């Protein structure tokens, strides 16, 4: 039975990797979107703490992100909560302007679960990576794509991101 279960997980991992244009070793299964967001933010923050303690996100993120950021503040992380425009969009220039020598992580959702705004993640990611190269540092780019499943391209290569959170309940 264990071998059958393992084969099913391996097949699922291969399918996800193919769809997301990721390596199979990059696919991590969790219980859902909240745990995925928590693991991405907490894992990155604590793993990169020796490089800095600054995280950038937006003020309209899902509570899974916002609550995790509030908790990380209790551990000494500094969080910048970026505003959005009248359409709920994060300005990529605001993201770049918020980057400091302490920035280690940027997390901006792909599609907003309340107003349906689709953020320019590939542009934001490109700009973040350019700034990270200019500063000669690592800045991890995460997106919560739970609401985008089945509607948008989730290729991590096209989006230019390091981590993407999904939840199977959105696509069965």
Short mmCIF file of N, CA and C in Angstrom, two decimals:
data_model
loop_
_atom_site.label_atom_id
_atom_site.label_comp_id
_atom_site.label_asym_id
_atom_site.label_seq_id
_atom_site.Cartn_x
_atom_site.Cartn_y
_atom_site.Cartn_z
N UNK A 1 0.82 -1.20 0.00
CA UNK A 1 0.00 0.00 0.00
C UNK A 1 0.86 1.26 0.00
N UNK A 2 1.95 1.22 0.73
CA UNK A 2 2.84 2.38 0.79
C UNK A 2 3.44 2.69 -0.57
N UNK A 3 3.79 1.66 -1.32
CA UNK A 3 4.36 1.88 -2.65
C UNK A 3 3.34 2.48 -3.60
N UNK A 4 2.08 2.06 -3.47
CA UNK A 4 1.02 2.64 -4.30
C UNK A 4 0.80 4.11 -3.95
N UNK A 5 0.82 4.40 -2.66
CA UNK A 5 0.65 5.79 -2.22
C UNK A 5 1.81 6.65 -2.72
N UNK A 6 3.00 6.12 -2.60
CA UNK A 6 4.19 6.85 -3.06
C UNK A 6 4.12 7.10 -4.56
N UNK A 7 3.68 6.10 -5.32
CA UNK A 7 3.55 6.25 -6.78
C UNK A 7 2.53 7.34 -7.12
N UNK A 8 1.43 7.38 -6.38
CA UNK A 8 0.41 8.40 -6.63
C UNK A 8 0.95 9.80 -6.33
N UNK A 9 1.69 9.94 -5.23
CA UNK A 9 2.29 11.24 -4.90
C UNK A 9 3.33 11.64 -5.94
N UNK A 10 4.14 10.71 -6.37
CA UNK A 10 5.16 11.01 -7.39
C UNK A 10 4.50 11.44 -8.69
N UNK A 11 3.42 10.78 -9.06
CA UNK A 11 2.70 11.15 -10.29
C UNK A 11 2.10 12.55 -10.15
N UNK A 12 1.52 12.83 -9.00
CA UNK A 12 0.95 14.16 -8.75
C UNK A 12 2.04 15.23 -8.78
N UNK A 13 3.17 14.93 -8.18
CA UNK A 13 4.29 15.87 -8.16
C UNK A 13 4.77 16.15 -9.59
N UNK A 14 4.88 15.09 -10.39
CA UNK A 14 5.31 15.25 -11.79
C UNK A 14 4.30 16.09 -12.57
N UNK A 15 3.01 15.86 -12.36
CA UNK A 15 1.97 16.62 -13.06
C UNK A 15 2.03 18.10 -12.67
N UNK A 16 2.13 18.35 -11.38
CA UNK A 16 2.22 19.75 -10.92
C UNK A 16 3.46 20.43 -11.49
N UNK A 17 4.59 19.74 -11.46
CA UNK A 17 5.83 20.32 -11.97
C UNK A 17 5.70 20.65 -13.46
N UNK A 18 5.09 19.77 -14.21
CA UNK A 18 4.91 20.01 -15.65
C UNK A 18 4.02 21.23 -15.89
N UNK A 19 2.91 21.32 -15.17
CA UNK A 19 1.97 22.44 -15.35
C UNK A 19 2.59 23.76 -14.92
N UNK A 20 3.34 23.74 -13.82
CA UNK A 20 3.92 24.97 -13.27
C UNK A 20 5.27 25.31 -13.89
N UNK A 21 5.78 24.44 -14.76
CA UNK A 21 7.12 24.59 -15.35
C UNK A 21 8.17 24.72 -14.25
N UNK A 22 8.08 23.80 -13.31
CA UNK A 22 9.01 23.74 -12.19
C UNK A 22 9.69 22.37 -12.20
N UNK A 23 10.69 22.21 -11.35
CA UNK A 23 11.31 20.90 -11.18
C UNK A 23 10.49 20.11 -10.17
N UNK A 24 10.39 18.82 -10.35
CA UNK A 24 9.59 17.98 -9.45
C UNK A 24 10.07 18.08 -8.02
N UNK A 25 11.36 18.33 -7.83
CA UNK A 25 11.91 18.44 -6.47
C UNK A 25 11.51 19.76 -5.79
N UNK A 26 10.95 20.69 -6.56
CA UNK A 26 10.52 21.96 -6.00
C UNK A 26 9.08 21.93 -5.50
N UNK A 27 8.36 20.86 -5.79
CA UNK A 27 6.95 20.76 -5.41
C UNK A 27 6.85 20.21 -4.00
N UNK A 28 6.19 20.97 -3.12
CA UNK A 28 5.98 20.56 -1.73
C UNK A 28 4.47 20.56 -1.49
N UNK A 29 3.95 19.43 -1.04
CA UNK A 29 2.53 19.34 -0.73
C UNK A 29 2.28 19.70 0.72
N UNK A 30 1.28 20.55 0.94
CA UNK A 30 0.86 20.94 2.29
C UNK A 30 -0.63 20.65 2.40
N UNK A 31 -1.21 21.02 3.52
CA UNK A 31 -2.65 20.78 3.71
C UNK A 31 -3.52 21.79 2.97
N UNK A 32 -2.95 22.88 2.48
CA UNK A 32 -3.75 23.87 1.77
C UNK A 32 -3.02 25.18 1.58
N UNK A 33 -3.74 26.17 1.09
CA UNK A 33 -3.15 27.47 0.76
C UNK A 33 -2.58 28.21 1.96
N UNK A 34 -3.29 28.17 3.08
CA UNK A 34 -2.80 28.88 4.27
C UNK A 34 -1.48 28.30 4.74
N UNK A 35 -1.42 26.99 4.82
CA UNK A 35 -0.16 26.37 5.25
C UNK A 35 0.95 26.64 4.25
N UNK A 36 0.61 26.63 2.97
CA UNK A 36 1.60 26.92 1.94
C UNK A 36 2.14 28.33 2.08
N UNK A 37 1.25 29.31 2.28
CA UNK A 37 1.68 30.69 2.48
C UNK A 37 2.54 30.81 3.74
N UNK A 38 2.08 30.20 4.82
CA UNK A 38 2.82 30.25 6.08
C UNK A 38 4.21 29.67 5.92
N UNK A 39 4.30 28.52 5.29
CA UNK A 39 5.59 27.85 5.11
C UNK A 39 6.52 28.69 4.23
N UNK A 40 5.97 29.27 3.16
CA UNK A 40 6.78 30.08 2.26
C UNK A 40 7.36 31.30 2.99
N UNK A 41 6.52 32.02 3.71
CA UNK A 41 6.98 33.24 4.38
C UNK A 41 7.87 32.93 5.57
N UNK A 42 7.40 32.09 6.46
CA UNK A 42 8.20 31.78 7.65
C UNK A 42 9.51 31.09 7.27
N UNK A 43 9.41 30.12 6.37
CA UNK A 43 10.62 29.39 5.96
C UNK A 43 11.66 30.30 5.37
N UNK A 44 11.24 31.17 4.45
CA UNK A 44 12.17 32.10 3.81
C UNK A 44 12.73 33.10 4.82
N UNK A 45 11.83 33.66 5.62
CA UNK A 45 12.26 34.69 6.58
C UNK A 45 13.32 34.15 7.53
N UNK A 46 13.05 33.01 8.12
CA UNK A 46 14.01 32.48 9.09
C UNK A 46 15.26 31.92 8.43
N UNK A 47 15.13 31.37 7.23
CA UNK A 47 16.31 30.85 6.52
C UNK A 47 17.23 31.97 6.07
N UNK A 48 16.67 33.14 5.75
CA UNK A 48 17.47 34.25 5.23
C UNK A 48 17.72 35.34 6.26
N UNK A 49 17.34 35.10 7.49
CA UNK A 49 17.47 36.12 8.53
C UNK A 49 18.90 36.63 8.68
N UNK A 50 19.88 35.80 8.40
CA UNK A 50 21.28 36.22 8.50
C UNK A 50 21.63 37.25 7.43
N UNK A 51 20.77 37.40 6.40
CA UNK A 51 21.01 38.35 5.33
C UNK A 51 20.20 39.64 5.49
N UNK A 52 19.17 39.59 6.34
CA UNK A 52 18.32 40.76 6.52
C UNK A 52 17.04 40.38 7.23
N UNK A 53 16.22 41.39 7.50
CA UNK A 53 14.98 41.12 8.23
C UNK A 53 13.79 41.91 7.66
N UNK A 54 13.88 42.30 6.40
CA UNK A 54 12.83 43.13 5.81
C UNK A 54 12.03 42.34 4.79
N UNK A 55 10.71 42.45 4.91
CA UNK A 55 9.77 41.76 4.01
C UNK A 55 8.82 42.80 3.44
N UNK A 56 8.51 42.65 2.16
CA UNK A 56 7.58 43.56 1.49
C UNK A 56 6.35 42.76 1.06
N UNK A 57 5.18 43.32 1.33
CA UNK A 57 3.92 42.73 0.89
C UNK A 57 2.95 43.87 0.62
N UNK A 58 1.71 43.56 0.30
CA UNK A 58 0.73 44.62 0.09
C UNK A 58 -0.30 44.60 1.21
N UNK A 59 -1.01 45.70 1.33
CA UNK A 59 -2.01 45.83 2.39
C UNK A 59 -3.29 45.06 2.09
N UNK A 60 -3.41 44.49 0.88
CA UNK A 60 -4.64 43.77 0.52
C UNK A 60 -4.43 42.28 0.35
N UNK A 61 -3.36 41.76 0.93
CA UNK A 61 -3.10 40.32 0.84
C UNK A 61 -4.16 39.53 1.61
N UNK A 62 -4.24 38.25 1.29
CA UNK A 62 -5.11 37.34 2.03
C UNK A 62 -4.63 37.28 3.48
N UNK A 63 -5.53 36.98 4.40
CA UNK A 63 -5.16 36.92 5.82
C UNK A 63 -4.06 35.90 6.10
N UNK A 64 -3.95 34.88 5.27
CA UNK A 64 -2.88 33.90 5.45
C UNK A 64 -1.51 34.58 5.37
N UNK A 65 -1.40 35.58 4.52
CA UNK A 65 -0.15 36.34 4.39
C UNK A 65 -0.07 37.40 5.49
N UNK A 66 -1.11 38.19 5.64
CA UNK A 66 -1.09 39.30 6.59
C UNK A 66 -0.88 38.82 8.03
N UNK A 67 -1.56 37.76 8.43
CA UNK A 67 -1.40 37.26 9.80
C UNK A 67 0.00 36.71 10.01
N UNK A 68 0.55 36.05 8.99
CA UNK A 68 1.92 35.56 9.10
C UNK A 68 2.90 36.72 9.23
N UNK A 69 2.69 37.77 8.45
CA UNK A 69 3.57 38.94 8.55
C UNK A 69 3.48 39.59 9.92
N UNK A 70 2.27 39.69 10.47
CA UNK A 70 2.12 40.26 11.82
C UNK A 70 2.87 39.42 12.84
N UNK A 71 2.81 38.11 12.69
CA UNK A 71 3.53 37.24 13.61
C UNK A 71 5.04 37.41 13.44
N UNK A 72 5.50 37.52 12.19
CA UNK A 72 6.93 37.70 11.95
C UNK A 72 7.44 39.01 12.56
N UNK A 73 6.59 40.02 12.60
CA UNK A 73 6.98 41.28 13.26
C UNK A 73 7.32 41.04 14.73
N UNK A 74 6.62 40.11 15.37
CA UNK A 74 6.89 39.80 16.77
C UNK A 74 8.27 39.15 16.94
N UNK A 75 8.81 38.61 15.86
CA UNK A 75 10.14 38.01 15.88
C UNK A 75 11.21 38.98 15.38
N UNK A 76 10.87 40.25 15.25
CA UNK A 76 11.84 41.26 14.88
C UNK A 76 11.95 41.57 13.39
N UNK A 77 11.09 40.97 12.57
CA UNK A 77 11.12 41.29 11.15
C UNK A 77 10.39 42.60 10.91
N UNK A 78 10.89 43.37 9.96
CA UNK A 78 10.26 44.63 9.58
C UNK A 78 9.45 44.36 8.30
N UNK A 79 8.19 44.73 8.33
CA UNK A 79 7.30 44.48 7.20
C UNK A 79 6.86 45.81 6.60
N UNK A 80 6.99 45.94 5.29
CA UNK A 80 6.44 47.08 4.57
C UNK A 80 5.16 46.61 3.90
N UNK A 81 4.05 47.27 4.24
CA UNK A 81 2.75 46.96 3.66
C UNK A 81 2.45 48.03 2.60
N UNK A 82 2.62 47.67 1.35
CA UNK A 82 2.44 48.64 0.26
C UNK A 82 0.97 48.93 0.00
N UNK A 83 0.69 50.19 -0.34
CA UNK A 83 -0.69 50.54 -0.72
C UNK A 83 -0.99 50.07 -2.14
N UNK A 84 -2.24 50.14 -2.50
CA UNK A 84 -2.66 49.82 -3.87
C UNK A 84 -3.40 51.04 -4.43
N UNK A 85 -3.56 51.07 -5.74
CA UNK A 85 -4.30 52.18 -6.35
C UNK A 85 -5.80 51.91 -6.29
N UNK A 86 -6.59 52.75 -6.93
CA UNK A 86 -8.05 52.64 -6.87
C UNK A 86 -8.57 51.35 -7.50
N UNK A 87 -7.73 50.66 -8.26
CA UNK A 87 -8.13 49.40 -8.89
C UNK A 87 -7.59 48.19 -8.12
N UNK A 88 -6.91 48.45 -7.03
CA UNK A 88 -6.35 47.36 -6.21
C UNK A 88 -5.00 46.87 -6.71
N UNK A 89 -4.34 47.66 -7.54
CA UNK A 89 -3.06 47.25 -8.11
C UNK A 89 -1.87 47.79 -7.31
N UNK A 90 -0.89 46.92 -7.14
CA UNK A 90 0.38 47.31 -6.55
C UNK A 90 1.24 47.89 -7.66
N UNK A 91 1.82 49.04 -7.43
CA UNK A 91 2.70 49.67 -8.42
C UNK A 91 4.09 49.02 -8.30
N UNK A 92 4.60 48.42 -9.38
CA UNK A 92 5.93 47.81 -9.33
C UNK A 92 7.01 48.78 -8.85
N UNK A 93 6.85 50.05 -9.17
CA UNK A 93 7.82 51.06 -8.73
C UNK A 93 7.80 51.20 -7.20
N UNK A 94 6.62 51.07 -6.60
CA UNK A 94 6.53 51.12 -5.14
C UNK A 94 7.27 49.95 -4.50
N UNK A 95 7.20 48.79 -5.15
CA UNK A 95 7.91 47.61 -4.63
C UNK A 95 9.41 47.88 -4.65
N UNK A 96 9.92 48.33 -5.80
CA UNK A 96 11.36 48.59 -5.93
C UNK A 96 11.80 49.67 -4.96
N UNK A 97 11.00 50.71 -4.81
CA UNK A 97 11.35 51.81 -3.89
C UNK A 97 11.40 51.36 -2.44
N UNK A 98 10.66 50.31 -2.11
CA UNK A 98 10.62 49.83 -0.73
C UNK A 98 11.79 48.90 -0.41
N UNK A 99 12.50 48.43 -1.41
CA UNK A 99 13.62 47.50 -1.19
C UNK A 99 14.77 48.22 -0.50
N UNK A 100 15.31 47.57 0.53
CA UNK A 100 16.46 48.10 1.27
C UNK A 100 17.57 47.06 1.26
N UNK A 101 18.67 47.38 1.89
CA UNK A 101 19.77 46.43 2.04
C UNK A 101 19.42 45.29 2.99
N UNK A 102 18.27 45.36 3.63
CA UNK A 102 17.82 44.32 4.55
C UNK A 102 16.69 43.46 3.96
N UNK A 103 16.23 43.80 2.75
CA UNK A 103 15.09 43.08 2.17
C UNK A 103 15.50 41.66 1.77
N UNK A 104 14.68 40.69 2.21
CA UNK A 104 14.94 39.29 1.90
C UNK A 104 13.78 38.61 1.18
N UNK A 105 12.60 39.23 1.21
CA UNK A 105 11.40 38.56 0.69
C UNK A 105 10.38 39.58 0.23
N UNK A 106 9.76 39.29 -0.92
CA UNK A 106 8.62 40.06 -1.42
C UNK A 106 7.50 39.05 -1.66
N UNK A 107 6.31 39.34 -1.14
CA UNK A 107 5.15 38.47 -1.35
C UNK A 107 3.96 39.31 -1.77
N UNK A 108 3.56 39.13 -3.02
CA UNK A 108 2.40 39.85 -3.58
C UNK A 108 1.50 38.81 -4.23
N UNK A 109 0.21 38.84 -3.90
CA UNK A 109 -0.71 37.84 -4.47
C UNK A 109 -0.89 38.06 -5.97
N UNK A 110 -1.17 36.97 -6.68
CA UNK A 110 -1.37 37.05 -8.12
C UNK A 110 -2.77 37.58 -8.45
N UNK A 111 -3.79 37.00 -7.83
CA UNK A 111 -5.17 37.42 -8.07
C UNK A 111 -5.86 37.64 -6.73
N UNK A 112 -6.46 38.80 -6.56
CA UNK A 112 -7.09 39.13 -5.28
C UNK A 112 -8.40 38.37 -5.11
N UNK A 113 -8.58 37.77 -3.95
CA UNK A 113 -9.74 36.94 -3.68
C UNK A 113 -11.02 37.73 -3.43
N UNK A 114 -10.94 39.04 -3.22
CA UNK A 114 -12.13 39.83 -2.95
C UNK A 114 -12.56 40.71 -4.10
N UNK A 115 -11.59 41.34 -4.78
CA UNK A 115 -11.97 42.27 -5.85
C UNK A 115 -11.56 41.78 -7.24
N UNK A 116 -10.80 40.68 -7.29
CA UNK A 116 -10.46 40.08 -8.58
C UNK A 116 -9.31 40.73 -9.32
N UNK A 117 -8.63 41.68 -8.71
CA UNK A 117 -7.50 42.33 -9.36
C UNK A 117 -6.40 41.32 -9.65
N UNK A 118 -5.83 41.42 -10.83
CA UNK A 118 -4.70 40.57 -11.20
C UNK A 118 -3.45 41.45 -11.17
N UNK A 119 -2.57 41.12 -10.25
CA UNK A 119 -1.36 41.93 -10.07
C UNK A 119 -0.33 41.63 -11.16
N UNK A 120 0.49 42.62 -11.52
CA UNK A 120 1.52 42.44 -12.54
C UNK A 120 2.75 41.71 -11.97
N UNK A 121 2.55 40.45 -11.59
CA UNK A 121 3.60 39.71 -10.88
C UNK A 121 4.86 39.54 -11.70
N UNK A 122 4.74 39.24 -12.99
CA UNK A 122 5.97 39.04 -13.77
C UNK A 122 6.78 40.33 -13.84
N UNK A 123 6.12 41.47 -13.94
CA UNK A 123 6.85 42.74 -13.96
C UNK A 123 7.45 43.04 -12.58
N UNK A 124 6.65 42.82 -11.53
CA UNK A 124 7.16 43.05 -10.18
C UNK A 124 8.37 42.16 -9.92
N UNK A 125 8.25 40.89 -10.28
CA UNK A 125 9.35 39.95 -10.06
C UNK A 125 10.60 40.36 -10.84
N UNK A 126 10.40 40.74 -12.09
CA UNK A 126 11.54 41.17 -12.91
C UNK A 126 12.25 42.35 -12.26
N UNK A 127 11.47 43.32 -11.80
CA UNK A 127 12.04 44.51 -11.19
C UNK A 127 12.73 44.18 -9.86
N UNK A 128 12.13 43.28 -9.07
CA UNK A 128 12.74 42.87 -7.80
C UNK A 128 14.07 42.18 -8.06
N UNK A 129 14.11 41.28 -9.05
CA UNK A 129 15.35 40.55 -9.36
C UNK A 129 16.43 41.51 -9.88
N UNK A 130 16.04 42.49 -10.68
CA UNK A 130 17.01 43.49 -11.15
C UNK A 130 17.60 44.27 -9.98
N UNK A 131 16.74 44.66 -9.04
CA UNK A 131 17.22 45.42 -7.88
C UNK A 131 18.09 44.53 -6.99
N UNK A 132 17.71 43.27 -6.84
CA UNK A 132 18.52 42.34 -6.05
C UNK A 132 19.90 42.18 -6.67
N UNK A 133 19.96 42.06 -7.99
CA UNK A 133 21.25 41.96 -8.68
C UNK A 133 22.07 43.22 -8.49
N UNK A 134 21.41 44.37 -8.59
CA UNK A 134 22.11 45.64 -8.41
C UNK A 134 22.71 45.74 -7.00
N UNK A 135 21.96 45.25 -6.02
CA UNK A 135 22.42 45.29 -4.63
C UNK A 135 23.28 44.08 -4.27
N UNK A 136 23.44 43.17 -5.20
CA UNK A 136 24.22 41.94 -5.00
C UNK A 136 23.73 41.17 -3.77
N UNK A 137 22.41 40.88 -3.79
CA UNK A 137 21.82 40.16 -2.66
C UNK A 137 20.68 39.26 -3.16
N UNK A 138 20.26 38.37 -2.29
CA UNK A 138 19.14 37.49 -2.58
C UNK A 138 17.86 38.10 -2.05
N UNK A 139 16.86 38.20 -2.91
CA UNK A 139 15.51 38.60 -2.50
C UNK A 139 14.58 37.56 -3.11
N UNK A 140 13.90 36.82 -2.25
CA UNK A 140 12.99 35.77 -2.69
C UNK A 140 11.66 36.39 -3.08
N UNK A 141 11.11 35.94 -4.20
CA UNK A 141 9.83 36.44 -4.69
C UNK A 141 8.78 35.33 -4.55
N UNK A 142 7.72 35.63 -3.80
CA UNK A 142 6.62 34.69 -3.56
C UNK A 142 5.32 35.29 -4.06
N UNK A 143 4.44 34.42 -4.57
CA UNK A 143 3.09 34.87 -4.89
C UNK A 143 2.08 33.84 -4.40
N UNK A 144 1.02 34.35 -3.81
CA UNK A 144 -0.12 33.52 -3.43
C UNK A 144 -1.01 33.47 -4.66
N UNK A 145 -1.06 32.29 -5.30
CA UNK A 145 -1.81 32.14 -6.54
C UNK A 145 -3.06 31.28 -6.36
N UNK A 146 -3.53 31.15 -5.13
CA UNK A 146 -4.67 30.29 -4.84
C UNK A 146 -5.89 30.67 -5.69
N UNK A 147 -6.16 31.95 -5.82
CA UNK A 147 -7.34 32.39 -6.57
C UNK A 147 -7.15 32.36 -8.08
N UNK A 148 -5.92 32.15 -8.53
CA UNK A 148 -5.63 32.22 -9.97
C UNK A 148 -5.71 30.87 -10.67
N UNK A 149 -5.77 29.79 -9.91
CA UNK A 149 -5.77 28.44 -10.49
C UNK A 149 -6.95 28.28 -11.45
N UNK A 150 -6.64 27.80 -12.63
CA UNK A 150 -7.68 27.57 -13.64
C UNK A 150 -8.03 28.79 -14.46
N UNK A 151 -7.46 29.93 -14.11
CA UNK A 151 -7.79 31.16 -14.81
C UNK A 151 -6.57 31.81 -15.46
N UNK A 152 -5.40 31.67 -14.83
CA UNK A 152 -4.20 32.35 -15.30
C UNK A 152 -3.06 31.37 -15.48
N UNK A 153 -2.08 31.76 -16.27
CA UNK A 153 -0.87 30.98 -16.45
C UNK A 153 -0.10 30.99 -15.14
N UNK A 154 0.22 29.82 -14.62
CA UNK A 154 0.93 29.72 -13.35
C UNK A 154 2.36 29.22 -13.52
N UNK A 155 2.91 29.39 -14.70
CA UNK A 155 4.29 28.99 -14.93
C UNK A 155 5.22 29.83 -14.07
N UNK A 156 5.98 29.16 -13.20
CA UNK A 156 6.91 29.92 -12.35
C UNK A 156 7.99 30.59 -13.19
N UNK A 157 8.27 30.02 -14.37
CA UNK A 157 9.25 30.65 -15.26
C UNK A 157 8.68 31.94 -15.85
N UNK A 158 7.45 31.87 -16.36
CA UNK A 158 6.83 33.07 -16.94
C UNK A 158 6.62 34.16 -15.89
N UNK A 159 6.21 33.75 -14.70
CA UNK A 159 5.98 34.72 -13.63
C UNK A 159 7.29 35.23 -13.03
N UNK A 160 8.36 34.46 -13.18
CA UNK A 160 9.66 34.88 -12.67
C UNK A 160 9.77 34.80 -11.16
N UNK A 161 9.01 33.90 -10.55
CA UNK A 161 8.97 33.83 -9.09
C UNK A 161 9.76 32.65 -8.56
N UNK A 162 10.06 32.72 -7.27
CA UNK A 162 10.78 31.65 -6.59
C UNK A 162 9.84 30.68 -5.90
N UNK A 163 8.71 31.19 -5.42
CA UNK A 163 7.74 30.35 -4.71
C UNK A 163 6.32 30.75 -5.09
N UNK A 164 5.46 29.75 -5.19
CA UNK A 164 4.06 29.96 -5.56
C UNK A 164 3.21 29.08 -4.66
N UNK A 165 2.18 29.66 -4.06
CA UNK A 165 1.27 28.90 -3.20
C UNK A 165 -0.03 28.64 -3.92
N UNK A 166 -0.50 27.39 -3.81
CA UNK A 166 -1.77 26.96 -4.41
C UNK A 166 -2.58 26.21 -3.36
N UNK A 167 -3.84 25.94 -3.69
CA UNK A 167 -4.66 25.08 -2.85
C UNK A 167 -5.50 24.20 -3.75
N UNK A 168 -5.42 22.89 -3.53
CA UNK A 168 -6.09 21.92 -4.39
C UNK A 168 -7.62 22.06 -4.36
N UNK A 169 -8.17 22.63 -3.31
CA UNK A 169 -9.62 22.75 -3.28
C UNK A 169 -10.15 23.68 -4.38
N UNK A 170 -9.28 24.46 -4.98
CA UNK A 170 -9.69 25.35 -6.06
C UNK A 170 -9.71 24.64 -7.42
N UNK A 171 -9.02 23.50 -7.51
CA UNK A 171 -9.00 22.81 -8.80
C UNK A 171 -9.23 21.30 -8.67
N UNK A 172 -9.77 20.90 -7.57
CA UNK A 172 -10.19 19.50 -7.31
C UNK A 172 -9.02 18.56 -7.29
#
